[in-house]
Each structure stands twice: as structure tokens, then as C-alpha cells.
């Protein structure tokens, strides 16, 4: 992470989508790097996953990350 930006005390997960024409993959990875956060790029999705087929995969990925967080 860049000095003075991350890592954060609050858990952050940066999720990008390979077909996103609005937020390029490079910016997703840069954001994760600046925050010192894990990053994942899911293939085959664009900028509007809630209305795309297979949105359950994205929701499951987020749920798995949450489940892996340490208990407060």
C-alpha cells in the first residue's frame, strides 16, 4: 500500500468484474493496492451484476469473504 493510505482497520474487499466498461480492472487493482485490501476480479460480468445472469456467484463470493472474517 502507498504510505498513509492503508491498510485500514475496517475489513475491505475489493471486487472487480472483467467486463466492466465503467471501472477498468487496473483501477480496481490499484484501489485494492492503495487500501492494502484483498482483490478479486470475476470473469464474465459487466458493470450491472445484480441484473445479469449468474449474480448469485458474485453474492456467494462476497458471502464467502464475510464468512472468512474473524469474529469481532
PDB file of C-alpha atoms in Angstrom, residues 28-70:
ATOM      1  CA  UNK A  28      -9.855  -1.998  -9.211  1.00  0.00           C
ATOM      2  CA  UNK A  29      -6.421  -3.494  -8.589  1.00  0.00           C
ATOM      3  CA  UNK A  30      -4.948  -0.038  -7.858  1.00  0.00           C
ATOM      4  CA  UNK A  31      -7.687   0.650  -5.314  1.00  0.00           C
ATOM      5  CA  UNK A  32      -7.012  -2.652  -3.560  1.00  0.00           C
ATOM      6  CA  UNK A  33      -3.293  -1.943  -3.515  1.00  0.00           C
ATOM      7  CA  UNK A  34      -3.767   1.558  -2.091  1.00  0.00           C
ATOM      8  CA  UNK A  35      -6.043   0.227   0.644  1.00  0.00           C
ATOM      9  CA  UNK A  36      -3.985  -2.866   1.390  1.00  0.00           C
ATOM     10  CA  UNK A  37      -7.110  -4.916   0.722  1.00  0.00           C
ATOM     11  CA  UNK A  38      -7.665  -8.266  -0.963  1.00  0.00           C
ATOM     12  CA  UNK A  39      -8.805  -8.036  -4.561  1.00  0.00           C
ATOM     13  CA  UNK A  40     -10.637 -10.392  -6.849  1.00  0.00           C
ATOM     14  CA  UNK A  41     -11.651  -9.962 -10.475  1.00  0.00           C
ATOM     15  CA  UNK A  42     -14.593 -12.125 -11.531  1.00  0.00           C
ATOM     16  CA  UNK A  43     -14.725 -13.115 -15.180  1.00  0.00           C
ATOM     17  CA  UNK A  44     -17.767 -12.756 -17.391  1.00  0.00           C
ATOM     18  CA  UNK A  45     -19.631  -9.915 -15.690  1.00  0.00           C
ATOM     19  CA  UNK A  46     -20.099  -6.263 -16.586  1.00  0.00           C
ATOM     20  CA  UNK A  47     -20.959  -3.181 -14.507  1.00  0.00           C
ATOM     21  CA  UNK A  48     -24.501  -4.253 -13.541  1.00  0.00           C
ATOM     22  CA  UNK A  49     -24.208  -7.701 -11.931  1.00  0.00           C
ATOM     23  CA  UNK A  50     -27.500  -7.576  -9.978  1.00  0.00           C
ATOM     24  CA  UNK A  51     -29.427  -7.711 -13.260  1.00  0.00           C
ATOM     25  CA  UNK A  52     -27.138 -10.170 -15.044  1.00  0.00           C
ATOM     26  CA  UNK A  53     -27.457 -13.955 -15.125  1.00  0.00           C
ATOM     27  CA  UNK A  54     -25.203 -15.561 -12.541  1.00  0.00           C
ATOM     28  CA  UNK A  55     -25.351 -12.742  -9.985  1.00  0.00           C
ATOM     29  CA  UNK A  56     -25.532 -15.461  -7.326  1.00  0.00           C
ATOM     30  CA  UNK A  57     -21.854 -16.238  -7.970  1.00  0.00           C
ATOM     31  CA  UNK A  58     -20.910 -12.673  -7.067  1.00  0.00           C
ATOM     32  CA  UNK A  59     -23.130 -12.692  -3.978  1.00  0.00           C
ATOM     33  CA  UNK A  60     -21.597 -16.023  -2.944  1.00  0.00           C
ATOM     34  CA  UNK A  61     -18.084 -14.671  -3.362  1.00  0.00           C
ATOM     35  CA  UNK A  62     -18.874 -11.741  -1.087  1.00  0.00           C
ATOM     36  CA  UNK A  63     -20.593 -14.004   1.449  1.00  0.00           C
ATOM     37  CA  UNK A  64     -17.556 -16.320   1.495  1.00  0.00           C
ATOM     38  CA  UNK A  65     -15.276 -13.358   2.183  1.00  0.00           C
ATOM     39  CA  UNK A  66     -17.538 -12.190   5.023  1.00  0.00           C
ATOM     40  CA  UNK A  67     -17.661 -15.716   6.465  1.00  0.00           C
ATOM     41  CA  UNK A  68     -13.857 -15.775   6.498  1.00  0.00           C
ATOM     42  CA  UNK A  69     -13.530 -12.629   8.605  1.00  0.00           C
ATOM     43  CA  UNK A  70     -12.502 -13.084  12.225  1.00  0.00           C
TER      44      UNK A  70
END
